mmCIF file of C-alpha atoms in Angstrom:
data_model
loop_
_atom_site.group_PDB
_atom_site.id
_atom_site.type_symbol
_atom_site.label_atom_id
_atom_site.label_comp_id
_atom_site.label_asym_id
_atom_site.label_seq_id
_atom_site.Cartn_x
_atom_site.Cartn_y
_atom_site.Cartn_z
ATOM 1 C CA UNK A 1 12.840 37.472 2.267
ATOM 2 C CA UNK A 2 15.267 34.653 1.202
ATOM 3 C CA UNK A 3 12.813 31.243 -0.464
ATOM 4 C CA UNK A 4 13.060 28.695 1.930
ATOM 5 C CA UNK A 5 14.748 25.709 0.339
ATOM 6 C CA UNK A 6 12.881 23.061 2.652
ATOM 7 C CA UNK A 7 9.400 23.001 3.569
ATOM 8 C CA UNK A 8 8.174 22.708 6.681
ATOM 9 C CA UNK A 9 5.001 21.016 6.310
ATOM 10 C CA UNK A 10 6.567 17.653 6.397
ATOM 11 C CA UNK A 11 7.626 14.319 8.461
ATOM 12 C CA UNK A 12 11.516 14.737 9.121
ATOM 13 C CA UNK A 13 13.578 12.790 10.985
ATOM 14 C CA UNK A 14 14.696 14.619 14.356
ATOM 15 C CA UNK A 15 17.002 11.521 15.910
ATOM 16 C CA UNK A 16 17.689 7.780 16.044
ATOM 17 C CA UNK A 17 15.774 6.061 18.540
ATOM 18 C CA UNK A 18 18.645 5.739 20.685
ATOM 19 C CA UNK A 19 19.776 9.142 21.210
ATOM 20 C CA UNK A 20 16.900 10.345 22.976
ATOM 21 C CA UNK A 21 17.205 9.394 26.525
ATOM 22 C CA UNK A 22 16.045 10.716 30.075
ATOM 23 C CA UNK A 23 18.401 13.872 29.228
ATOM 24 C CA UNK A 24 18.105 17.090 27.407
ATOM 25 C CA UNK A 25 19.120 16.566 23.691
ATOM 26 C CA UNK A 26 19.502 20.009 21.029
ATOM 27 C CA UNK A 27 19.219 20.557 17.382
ATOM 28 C CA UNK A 28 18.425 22.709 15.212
ATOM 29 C CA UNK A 29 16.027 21.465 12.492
ATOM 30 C CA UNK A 30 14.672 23.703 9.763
ATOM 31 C CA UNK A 31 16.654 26.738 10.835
ATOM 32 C CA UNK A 32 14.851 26.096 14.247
ATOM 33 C CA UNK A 33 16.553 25.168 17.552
ATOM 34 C CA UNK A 34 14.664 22.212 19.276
ATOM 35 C CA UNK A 35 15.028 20.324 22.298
ATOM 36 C CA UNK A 36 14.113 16.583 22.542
ATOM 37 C CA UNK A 37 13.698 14.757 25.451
ATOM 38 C CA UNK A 38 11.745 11.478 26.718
ATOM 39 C CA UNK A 39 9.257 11.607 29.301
ATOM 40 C CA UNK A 40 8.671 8.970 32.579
ATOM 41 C CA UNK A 41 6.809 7.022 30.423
ATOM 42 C CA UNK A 42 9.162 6.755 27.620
ATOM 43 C CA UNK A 43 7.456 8.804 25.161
ATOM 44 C CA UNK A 44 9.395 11.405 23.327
ATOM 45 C CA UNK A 45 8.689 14.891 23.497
ATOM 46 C CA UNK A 46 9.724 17.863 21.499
ATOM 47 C CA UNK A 47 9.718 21.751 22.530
ATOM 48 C CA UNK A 48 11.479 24.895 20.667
ATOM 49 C CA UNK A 49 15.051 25.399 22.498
ATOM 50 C CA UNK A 50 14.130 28.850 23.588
ATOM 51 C CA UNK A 51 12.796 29.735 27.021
ATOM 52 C CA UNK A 52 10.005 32.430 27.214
ATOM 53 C CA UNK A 53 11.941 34.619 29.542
ATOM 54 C CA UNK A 54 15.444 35.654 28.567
ATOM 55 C CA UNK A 55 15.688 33.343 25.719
ATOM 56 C CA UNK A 56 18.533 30.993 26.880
ATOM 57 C CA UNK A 57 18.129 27.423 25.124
ATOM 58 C CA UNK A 58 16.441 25.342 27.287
ATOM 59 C CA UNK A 59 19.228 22.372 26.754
ATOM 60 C CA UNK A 60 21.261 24.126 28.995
ATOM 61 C CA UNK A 61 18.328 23.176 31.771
ATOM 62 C CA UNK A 62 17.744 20.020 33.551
ATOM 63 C CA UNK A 63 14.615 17.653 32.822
ATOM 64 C CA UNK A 64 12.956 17.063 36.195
ATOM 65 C CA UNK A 65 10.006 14.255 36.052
ATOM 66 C CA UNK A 66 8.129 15.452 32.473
ATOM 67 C CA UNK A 67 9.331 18.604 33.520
ATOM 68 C CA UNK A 68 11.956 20.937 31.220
ATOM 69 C CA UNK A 69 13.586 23.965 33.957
ATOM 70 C CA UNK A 70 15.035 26.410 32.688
ATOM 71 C CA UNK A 71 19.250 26.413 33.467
ATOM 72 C CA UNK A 72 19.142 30.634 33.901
ATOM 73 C CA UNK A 73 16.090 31.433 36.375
ATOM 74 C CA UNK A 74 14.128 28.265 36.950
ATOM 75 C CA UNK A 75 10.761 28.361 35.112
ATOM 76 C CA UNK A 76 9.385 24.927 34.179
ATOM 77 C CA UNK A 77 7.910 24.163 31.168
ATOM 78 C CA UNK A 78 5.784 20.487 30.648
ATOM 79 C CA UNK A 79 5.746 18.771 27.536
ATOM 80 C CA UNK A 80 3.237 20.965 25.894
ATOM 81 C CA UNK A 81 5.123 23.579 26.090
ATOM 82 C CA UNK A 82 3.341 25.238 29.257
ATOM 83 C CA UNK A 83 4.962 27.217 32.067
ATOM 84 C CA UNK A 84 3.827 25.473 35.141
ATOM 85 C CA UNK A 85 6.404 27.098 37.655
ATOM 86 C CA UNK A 86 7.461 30.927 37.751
ATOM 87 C CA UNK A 87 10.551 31.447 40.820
ATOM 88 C CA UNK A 88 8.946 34.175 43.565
ATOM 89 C CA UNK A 89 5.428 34.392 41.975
ATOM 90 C CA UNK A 90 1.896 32.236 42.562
ATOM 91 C CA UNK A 91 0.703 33.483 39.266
ATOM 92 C CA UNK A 92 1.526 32.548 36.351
ATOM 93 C CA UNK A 93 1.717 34.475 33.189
ATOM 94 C CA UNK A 94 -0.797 33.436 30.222
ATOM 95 C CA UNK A 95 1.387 34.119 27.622
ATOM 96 C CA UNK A 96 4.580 32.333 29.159
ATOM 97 C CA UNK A 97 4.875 28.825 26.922
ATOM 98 C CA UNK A 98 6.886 27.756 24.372
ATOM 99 C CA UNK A 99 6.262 26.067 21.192
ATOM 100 C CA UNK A 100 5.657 21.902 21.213
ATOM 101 C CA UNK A 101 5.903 19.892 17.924
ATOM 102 C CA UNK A 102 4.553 16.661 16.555
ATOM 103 C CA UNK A 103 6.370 13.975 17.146
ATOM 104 C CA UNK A 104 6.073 10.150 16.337
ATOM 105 C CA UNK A 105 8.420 7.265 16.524
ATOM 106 C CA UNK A 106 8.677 4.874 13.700
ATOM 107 C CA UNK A 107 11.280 2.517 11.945
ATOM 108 C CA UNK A 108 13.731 3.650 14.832
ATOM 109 C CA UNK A 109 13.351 7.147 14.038
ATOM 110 C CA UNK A 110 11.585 10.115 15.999
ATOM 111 C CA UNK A 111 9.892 11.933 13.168
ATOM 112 C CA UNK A 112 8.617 15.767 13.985
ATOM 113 C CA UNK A 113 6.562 18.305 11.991
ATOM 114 C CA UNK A 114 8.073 21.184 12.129
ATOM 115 C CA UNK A 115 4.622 23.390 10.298
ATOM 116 C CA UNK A 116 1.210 23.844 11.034
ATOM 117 C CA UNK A 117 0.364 20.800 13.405
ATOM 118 C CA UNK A 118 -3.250 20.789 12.090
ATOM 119 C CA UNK A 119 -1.742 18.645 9.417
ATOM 120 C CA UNK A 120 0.512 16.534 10.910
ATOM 121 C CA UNK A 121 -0.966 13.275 9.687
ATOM 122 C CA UNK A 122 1.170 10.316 10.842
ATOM 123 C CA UNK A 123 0.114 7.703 8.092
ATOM 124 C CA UNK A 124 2.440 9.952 5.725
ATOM 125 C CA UNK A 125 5.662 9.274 7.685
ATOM 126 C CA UNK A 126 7.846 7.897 5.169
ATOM 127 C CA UNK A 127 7.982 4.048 4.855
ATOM 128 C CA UNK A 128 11.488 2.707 5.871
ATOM 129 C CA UNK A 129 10.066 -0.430 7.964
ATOM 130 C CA UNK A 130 13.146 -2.493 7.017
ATOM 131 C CA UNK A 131 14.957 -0.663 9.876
ATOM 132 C CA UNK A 132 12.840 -2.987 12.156
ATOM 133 C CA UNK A 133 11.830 -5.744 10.435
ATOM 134 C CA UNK A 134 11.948 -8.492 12.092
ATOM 135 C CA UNK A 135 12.963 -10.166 8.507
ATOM 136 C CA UNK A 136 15.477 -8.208 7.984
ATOM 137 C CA UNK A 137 19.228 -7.133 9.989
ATOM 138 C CA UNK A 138 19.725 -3.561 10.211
ATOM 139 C CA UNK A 139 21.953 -0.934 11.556
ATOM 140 C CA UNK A 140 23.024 2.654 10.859
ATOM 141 C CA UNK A 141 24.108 6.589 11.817
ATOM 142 C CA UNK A 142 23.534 9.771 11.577
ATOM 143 C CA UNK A 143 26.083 12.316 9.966
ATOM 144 C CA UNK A 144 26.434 15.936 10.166
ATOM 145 C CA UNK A 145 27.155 17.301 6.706
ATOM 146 C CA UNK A 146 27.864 20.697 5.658
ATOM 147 C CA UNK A 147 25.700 21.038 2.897
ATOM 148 C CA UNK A 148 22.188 21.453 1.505
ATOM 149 C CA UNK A 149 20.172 18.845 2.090
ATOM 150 C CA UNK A 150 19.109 18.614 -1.482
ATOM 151 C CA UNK A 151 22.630 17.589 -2.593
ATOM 152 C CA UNK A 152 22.874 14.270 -0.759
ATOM 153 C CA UNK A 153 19.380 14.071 -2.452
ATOM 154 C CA UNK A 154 21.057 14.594 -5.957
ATOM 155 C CA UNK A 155 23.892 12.299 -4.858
ATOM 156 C CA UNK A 156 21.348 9.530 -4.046
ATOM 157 C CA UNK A 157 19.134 9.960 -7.202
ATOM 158 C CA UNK A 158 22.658 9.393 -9.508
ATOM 159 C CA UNK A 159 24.482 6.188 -8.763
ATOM 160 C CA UNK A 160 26.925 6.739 -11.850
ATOM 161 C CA UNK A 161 29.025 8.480 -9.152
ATOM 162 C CA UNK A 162 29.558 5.018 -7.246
ATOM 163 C CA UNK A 163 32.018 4.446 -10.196
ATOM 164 C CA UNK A 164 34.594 7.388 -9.967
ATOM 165 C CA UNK A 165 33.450 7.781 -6.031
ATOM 166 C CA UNK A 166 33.433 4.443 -4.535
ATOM 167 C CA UNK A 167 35.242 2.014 -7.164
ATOM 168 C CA UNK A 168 37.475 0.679 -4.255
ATOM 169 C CA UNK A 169 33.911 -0.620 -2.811
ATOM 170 C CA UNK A 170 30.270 -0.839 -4.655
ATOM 171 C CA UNK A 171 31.243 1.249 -7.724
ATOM 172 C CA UNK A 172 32.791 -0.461 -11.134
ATOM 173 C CA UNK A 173 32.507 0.536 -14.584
ATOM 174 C CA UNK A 174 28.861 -1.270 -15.100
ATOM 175 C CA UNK A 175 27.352 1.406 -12.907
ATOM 176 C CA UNK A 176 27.706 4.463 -14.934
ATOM 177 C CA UNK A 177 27.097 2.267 -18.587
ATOM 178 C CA UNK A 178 24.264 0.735 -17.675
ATOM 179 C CA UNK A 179 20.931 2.047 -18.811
ATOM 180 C CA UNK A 180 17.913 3.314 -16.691
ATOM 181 C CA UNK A 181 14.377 4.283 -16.450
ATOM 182 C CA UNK A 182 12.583 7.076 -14.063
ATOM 183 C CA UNK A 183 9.183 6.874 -13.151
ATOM 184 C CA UNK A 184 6.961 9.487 -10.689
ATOM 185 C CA UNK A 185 4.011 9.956 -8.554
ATOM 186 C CA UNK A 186 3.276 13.307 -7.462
ATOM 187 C CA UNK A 187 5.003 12.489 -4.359
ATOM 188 C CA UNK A 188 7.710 10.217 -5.140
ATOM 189 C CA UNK A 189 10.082 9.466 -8.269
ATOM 190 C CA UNK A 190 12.400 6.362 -8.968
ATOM 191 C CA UNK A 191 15.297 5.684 -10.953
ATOM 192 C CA UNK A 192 15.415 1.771 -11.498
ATOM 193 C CA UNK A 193 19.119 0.404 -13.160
ATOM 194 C CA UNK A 194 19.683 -3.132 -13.914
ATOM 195 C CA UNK A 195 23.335 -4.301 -14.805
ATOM 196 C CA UNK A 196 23.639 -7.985 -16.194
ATOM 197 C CA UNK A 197 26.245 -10.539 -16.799
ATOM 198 C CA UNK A 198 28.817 -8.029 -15.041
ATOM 199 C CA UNK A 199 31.595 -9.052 -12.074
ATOM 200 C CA UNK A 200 30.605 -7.610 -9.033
ATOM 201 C CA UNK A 201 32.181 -4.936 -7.165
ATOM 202 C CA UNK A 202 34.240 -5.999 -3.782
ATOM 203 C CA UNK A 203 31.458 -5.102 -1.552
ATOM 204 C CA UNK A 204 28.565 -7.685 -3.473
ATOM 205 C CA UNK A 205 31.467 -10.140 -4.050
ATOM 206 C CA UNK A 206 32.281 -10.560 -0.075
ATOM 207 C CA UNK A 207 28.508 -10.475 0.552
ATOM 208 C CA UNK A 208 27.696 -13.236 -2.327
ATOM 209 C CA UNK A 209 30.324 -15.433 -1.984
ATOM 210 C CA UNK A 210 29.794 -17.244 -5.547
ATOM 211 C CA UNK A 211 32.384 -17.022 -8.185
ATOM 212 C CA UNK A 212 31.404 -15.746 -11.410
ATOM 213 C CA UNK A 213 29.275 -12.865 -13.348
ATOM 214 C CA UNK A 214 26.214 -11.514 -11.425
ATOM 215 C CA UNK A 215 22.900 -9.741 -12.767
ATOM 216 C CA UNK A 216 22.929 -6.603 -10.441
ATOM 217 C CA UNK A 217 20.296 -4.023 -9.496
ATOM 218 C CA UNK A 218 19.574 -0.836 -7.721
ATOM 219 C CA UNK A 219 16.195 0.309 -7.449
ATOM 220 C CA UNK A 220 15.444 3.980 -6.094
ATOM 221 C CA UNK A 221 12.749 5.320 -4.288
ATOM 222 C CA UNK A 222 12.717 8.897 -3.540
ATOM 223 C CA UNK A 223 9.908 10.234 -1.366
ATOM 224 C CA UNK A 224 9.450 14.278 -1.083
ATOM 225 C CA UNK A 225 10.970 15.608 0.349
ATOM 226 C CA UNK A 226 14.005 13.611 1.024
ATOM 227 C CA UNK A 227 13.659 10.250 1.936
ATOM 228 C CA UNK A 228 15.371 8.042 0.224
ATOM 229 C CA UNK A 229 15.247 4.105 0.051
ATOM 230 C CA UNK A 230 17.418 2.255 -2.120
ATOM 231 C CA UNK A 231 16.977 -1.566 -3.099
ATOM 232 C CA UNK A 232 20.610 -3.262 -3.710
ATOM 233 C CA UNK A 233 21.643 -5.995 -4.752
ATOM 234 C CA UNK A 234 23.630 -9.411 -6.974
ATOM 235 C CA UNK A 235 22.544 -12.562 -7.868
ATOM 236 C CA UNK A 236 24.145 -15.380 -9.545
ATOM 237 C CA UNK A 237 23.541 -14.281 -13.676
ATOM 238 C CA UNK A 238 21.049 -15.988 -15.209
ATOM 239 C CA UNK A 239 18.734 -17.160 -12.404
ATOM 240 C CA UNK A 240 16.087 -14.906 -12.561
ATOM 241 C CA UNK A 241 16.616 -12.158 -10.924
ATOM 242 C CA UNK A 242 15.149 -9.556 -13.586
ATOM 243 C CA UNK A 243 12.128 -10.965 -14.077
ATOM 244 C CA UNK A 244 11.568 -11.374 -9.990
ATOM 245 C CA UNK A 245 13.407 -14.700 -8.623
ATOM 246 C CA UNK A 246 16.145 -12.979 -6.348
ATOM 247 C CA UNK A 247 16.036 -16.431 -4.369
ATOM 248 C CA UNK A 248 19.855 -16.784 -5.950
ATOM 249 C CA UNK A 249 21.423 -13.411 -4.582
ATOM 250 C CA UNK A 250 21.268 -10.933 -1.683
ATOM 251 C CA UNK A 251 19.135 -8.396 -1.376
ATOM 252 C CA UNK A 252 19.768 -5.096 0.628
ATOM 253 C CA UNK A 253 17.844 -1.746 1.141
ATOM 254 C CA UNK A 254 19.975 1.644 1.532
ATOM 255 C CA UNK A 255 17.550 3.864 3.826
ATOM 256 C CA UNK A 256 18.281 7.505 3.832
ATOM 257 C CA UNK A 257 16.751 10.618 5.057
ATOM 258 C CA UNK A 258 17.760 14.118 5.273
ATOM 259 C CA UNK A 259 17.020 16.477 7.575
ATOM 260 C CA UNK A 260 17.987 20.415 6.871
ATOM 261 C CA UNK A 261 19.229 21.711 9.643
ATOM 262 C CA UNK A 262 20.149 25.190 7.734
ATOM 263 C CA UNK A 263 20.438 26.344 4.227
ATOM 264 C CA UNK A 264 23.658 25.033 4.039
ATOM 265 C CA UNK A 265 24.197 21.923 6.731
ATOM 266 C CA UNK A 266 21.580 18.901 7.377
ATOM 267 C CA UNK A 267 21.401 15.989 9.400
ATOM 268 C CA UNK A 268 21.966 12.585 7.316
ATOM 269 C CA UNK A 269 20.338 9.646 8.775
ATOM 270 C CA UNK A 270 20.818 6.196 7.139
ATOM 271 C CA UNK A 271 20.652 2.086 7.606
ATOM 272 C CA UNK A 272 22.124 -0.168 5.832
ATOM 273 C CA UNK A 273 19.634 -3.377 5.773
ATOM 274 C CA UNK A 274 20.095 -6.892 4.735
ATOM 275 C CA UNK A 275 17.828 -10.219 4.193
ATOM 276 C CA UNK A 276 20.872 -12.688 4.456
ATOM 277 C CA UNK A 277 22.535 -14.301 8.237
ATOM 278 C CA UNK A 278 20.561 -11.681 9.848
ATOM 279 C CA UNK A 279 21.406 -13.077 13.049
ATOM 280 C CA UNK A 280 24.842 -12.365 12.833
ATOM 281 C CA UNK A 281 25.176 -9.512 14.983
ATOM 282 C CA UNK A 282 28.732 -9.110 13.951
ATOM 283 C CA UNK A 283 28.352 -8.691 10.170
ATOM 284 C CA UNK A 284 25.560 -6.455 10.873
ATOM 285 C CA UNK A 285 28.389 -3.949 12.926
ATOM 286 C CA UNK A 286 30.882 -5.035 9.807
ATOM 287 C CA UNK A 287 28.442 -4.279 7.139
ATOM 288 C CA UNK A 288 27.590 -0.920 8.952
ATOM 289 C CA UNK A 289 31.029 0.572 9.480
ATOM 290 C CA UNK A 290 31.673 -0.575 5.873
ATOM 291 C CA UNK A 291 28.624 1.742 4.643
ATOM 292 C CA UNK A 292 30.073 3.902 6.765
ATOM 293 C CA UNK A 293 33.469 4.439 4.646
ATOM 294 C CA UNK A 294 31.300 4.832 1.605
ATOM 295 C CA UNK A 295 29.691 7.486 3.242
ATOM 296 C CA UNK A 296 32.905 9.511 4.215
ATOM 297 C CA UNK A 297 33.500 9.445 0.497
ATOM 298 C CA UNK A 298 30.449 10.953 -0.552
ATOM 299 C CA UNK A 299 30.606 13.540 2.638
ATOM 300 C CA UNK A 300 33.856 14.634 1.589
ATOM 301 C CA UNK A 301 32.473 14.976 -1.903
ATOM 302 C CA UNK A 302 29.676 16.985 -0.241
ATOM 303 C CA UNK A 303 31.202 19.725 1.120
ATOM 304 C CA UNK A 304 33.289 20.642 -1.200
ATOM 305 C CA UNK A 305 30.490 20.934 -3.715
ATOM 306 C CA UNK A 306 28.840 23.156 -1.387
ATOM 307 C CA UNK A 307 32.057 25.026 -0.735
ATOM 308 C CA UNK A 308 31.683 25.895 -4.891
ATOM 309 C CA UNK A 309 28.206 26.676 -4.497
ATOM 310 C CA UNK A 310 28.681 29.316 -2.438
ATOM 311 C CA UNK A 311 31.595 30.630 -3.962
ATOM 312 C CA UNK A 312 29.921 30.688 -7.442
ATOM 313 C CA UNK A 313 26.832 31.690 -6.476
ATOM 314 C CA UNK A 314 25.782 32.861 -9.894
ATOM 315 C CA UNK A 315 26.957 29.505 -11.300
ATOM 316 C CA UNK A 316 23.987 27.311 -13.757
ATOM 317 C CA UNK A 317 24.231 23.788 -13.727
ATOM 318 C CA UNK A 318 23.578 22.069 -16.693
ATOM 319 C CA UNK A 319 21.658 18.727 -16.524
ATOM 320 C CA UNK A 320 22.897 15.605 -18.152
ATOM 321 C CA UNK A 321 20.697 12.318 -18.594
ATOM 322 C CA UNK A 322 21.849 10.850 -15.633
ATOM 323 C CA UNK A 323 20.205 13.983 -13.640
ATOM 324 C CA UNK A 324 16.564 12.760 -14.805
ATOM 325 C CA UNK A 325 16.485 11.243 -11.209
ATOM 326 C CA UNK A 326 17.140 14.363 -9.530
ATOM 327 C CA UNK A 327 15.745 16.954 -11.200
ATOM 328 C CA UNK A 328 12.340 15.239 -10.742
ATOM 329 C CA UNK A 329 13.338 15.085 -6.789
ATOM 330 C CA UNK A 330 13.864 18.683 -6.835
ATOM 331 C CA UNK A 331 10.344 19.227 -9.350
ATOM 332 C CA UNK A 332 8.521 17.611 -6.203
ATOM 333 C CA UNK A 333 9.640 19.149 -3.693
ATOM 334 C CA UNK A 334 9.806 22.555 -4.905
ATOM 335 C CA UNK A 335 5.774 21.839 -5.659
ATOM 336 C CA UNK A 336 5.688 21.665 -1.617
ATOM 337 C CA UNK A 337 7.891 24.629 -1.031
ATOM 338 C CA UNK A 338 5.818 26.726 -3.869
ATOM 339 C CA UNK A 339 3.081 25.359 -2.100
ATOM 340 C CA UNK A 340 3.607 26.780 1.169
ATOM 341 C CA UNK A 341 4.593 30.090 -0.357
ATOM 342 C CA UNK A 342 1.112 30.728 -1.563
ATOM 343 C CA UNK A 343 -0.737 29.766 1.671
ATOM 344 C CA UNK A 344 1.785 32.705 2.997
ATOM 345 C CA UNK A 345 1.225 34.767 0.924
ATOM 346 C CA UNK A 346 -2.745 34.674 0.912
ATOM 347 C CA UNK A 347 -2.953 34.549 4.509
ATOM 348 C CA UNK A 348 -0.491 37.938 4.564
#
């Protein structure tokens, strides 16, 4: 059997807030088809795509009341997964249900457990609050990217790349010379960078609007197994910012979490958030398409890594210093997939 490279027992996100509606919405999340859906009441629900019967995804139904019916021969499923309704029979077979997963909403994302629900615990849903803050603007998308999850992870971890990636934007030459520390937890690592007395790249100079050299940080928190939060930002040099006064700058927080969706594609879901004119629902749409762009960059970078993966499959990488962040990512959340191997493998 091929190692997984995700596990399952884990908080992921399944969609924005926004895309689950009074309709039938697929997708596949660790290797699994799943259909989401919200209920009368607005809750969110979450069943495996797969009718009992013949199979056929059950996003090719129709939701009726709390109700998922089948689109091929009419048997109705509720939210936990129950047949309720067999066509041309009173009785109901025992066996005929389908699998229902955890799901919570939080920070404008559903979140779903895709392992054993016994230890679905909600209060370890990854913290990215500043999505609804009321003290902060944000706004964001998801992307479908065709590649492991665990690269946009690496990408994430290693901000040199915002130099030779995104120089037209956020990256300049102070990225990739500055010097950094890593720290970890046994759940979380993070890669702190500070960059003083430097000019600012276009994107902090538009969004600071104050001639002259700015003390710049970027402060990453990776949570296992791939959430992401990243605290940006410039201030004027020389007011404080280092030691804690950031009361001369703007401060923003890059939220990212990936999703697998196979060994080889995932779901990308990110926010850009900001402390500054958050009531300016215009710069919060310009400030999100402009994330946006630096996204496509670092998707098209992506997939063709992944493209060479595959294609050198016996390939080694070798790490460099500025892979400390991500290799410690990848420590921690192989620990979970090793993990879940050996709970397999005693209970077989």
């Amino acid at each position: 059997m091929k190692p997984r490279t995700f596990p399952i027992n884990a908080w992921y996100a399944a969609a924005y807030d926004v895309e689950v509606k009074r309709a039938l919405l697929p997708r596949t999340i660790c290797g699994t088809p799943v259909v989401l859906f919200r209920k009368q009441n607005g809750k969110a629900a979450a069943l495996a795509d797969t009718c009992w019967h013949r199979l056929l995804p059950l996003s090719k139904g129709e939701l009726h009341g709390d109700n998922v019916i089948c689109g091929y021969h009419g048997l109705e499923f509720d939210e936990t997964g129950r047949c309720v309704y067999m066509p041309s029979q009173e009785t109901i077979n025992p066996s005929a249900c389908v699998k229902s997963y955890p799901l919570e909403e939080r920070h404008r994302f559903l979140w779903i457990w895709m392992g054993d629900p016994a230890l679905a615990d909600p209060t370890k849903i990854p913290d990215l609050h500043w999505n609804d803050d009321p003290e902060w603007a944000s706004d964001g998308k998801v992307i479908h990217v065709k590649c492991d999850y665990r690269l946009v992870v690496d990408n994430l971890m290693d901000l040199t790349h915002e130099t030779f990636v995104h120089g037209s934007s956020i990256g300049n030459r102070a990225v990739a010379e500055a010097p950094f520390t890593v720290t970890h937890s046994d759940t979380t690592a993070t890669v702190t960078r500070w960059m003083e007395g430097i000019d600012p790249p276009p994107f902090w100079s538009d969004q600071l609007r104050k001639p002259g050299k700015v003390d710049r940080w970027q402060i990453i928190h990776f949570q296992a197994p791939s959430t992401v939060a990243i605290d940006v930002g410039v201030a004027v040099a020389g007011t404080g910012a280092p030691q804690g006064d950031r009361s001369q700058g703007v401060n923003g927080f890059v939220l990212n979490t990936m999703t697998p969706e196979t060994d080889s594609t995932c779901h990308y879901f990110w926010a850009f958030a900001r402390n500054w004119d958050i009531g300016n629902q215009a710069w919060t749409h310009k400030l999100r398409e402009a994330v946006a762009g630096v996204f496509r960059e670092d998707e098209d970078i992506l997939e063709a890594q992944q493209k060479a993966i595959e294609a050198n499959p016996d390939h080694v990488f070798y790490n460099l210093n500025i892979d400390a962040g991500s290799m410690w990512a990848r420590k921690l959340t192989d620990r979970m997939i090793d993990g879940e191997q050996a709970v397999r493998l005693a209970a077989e």
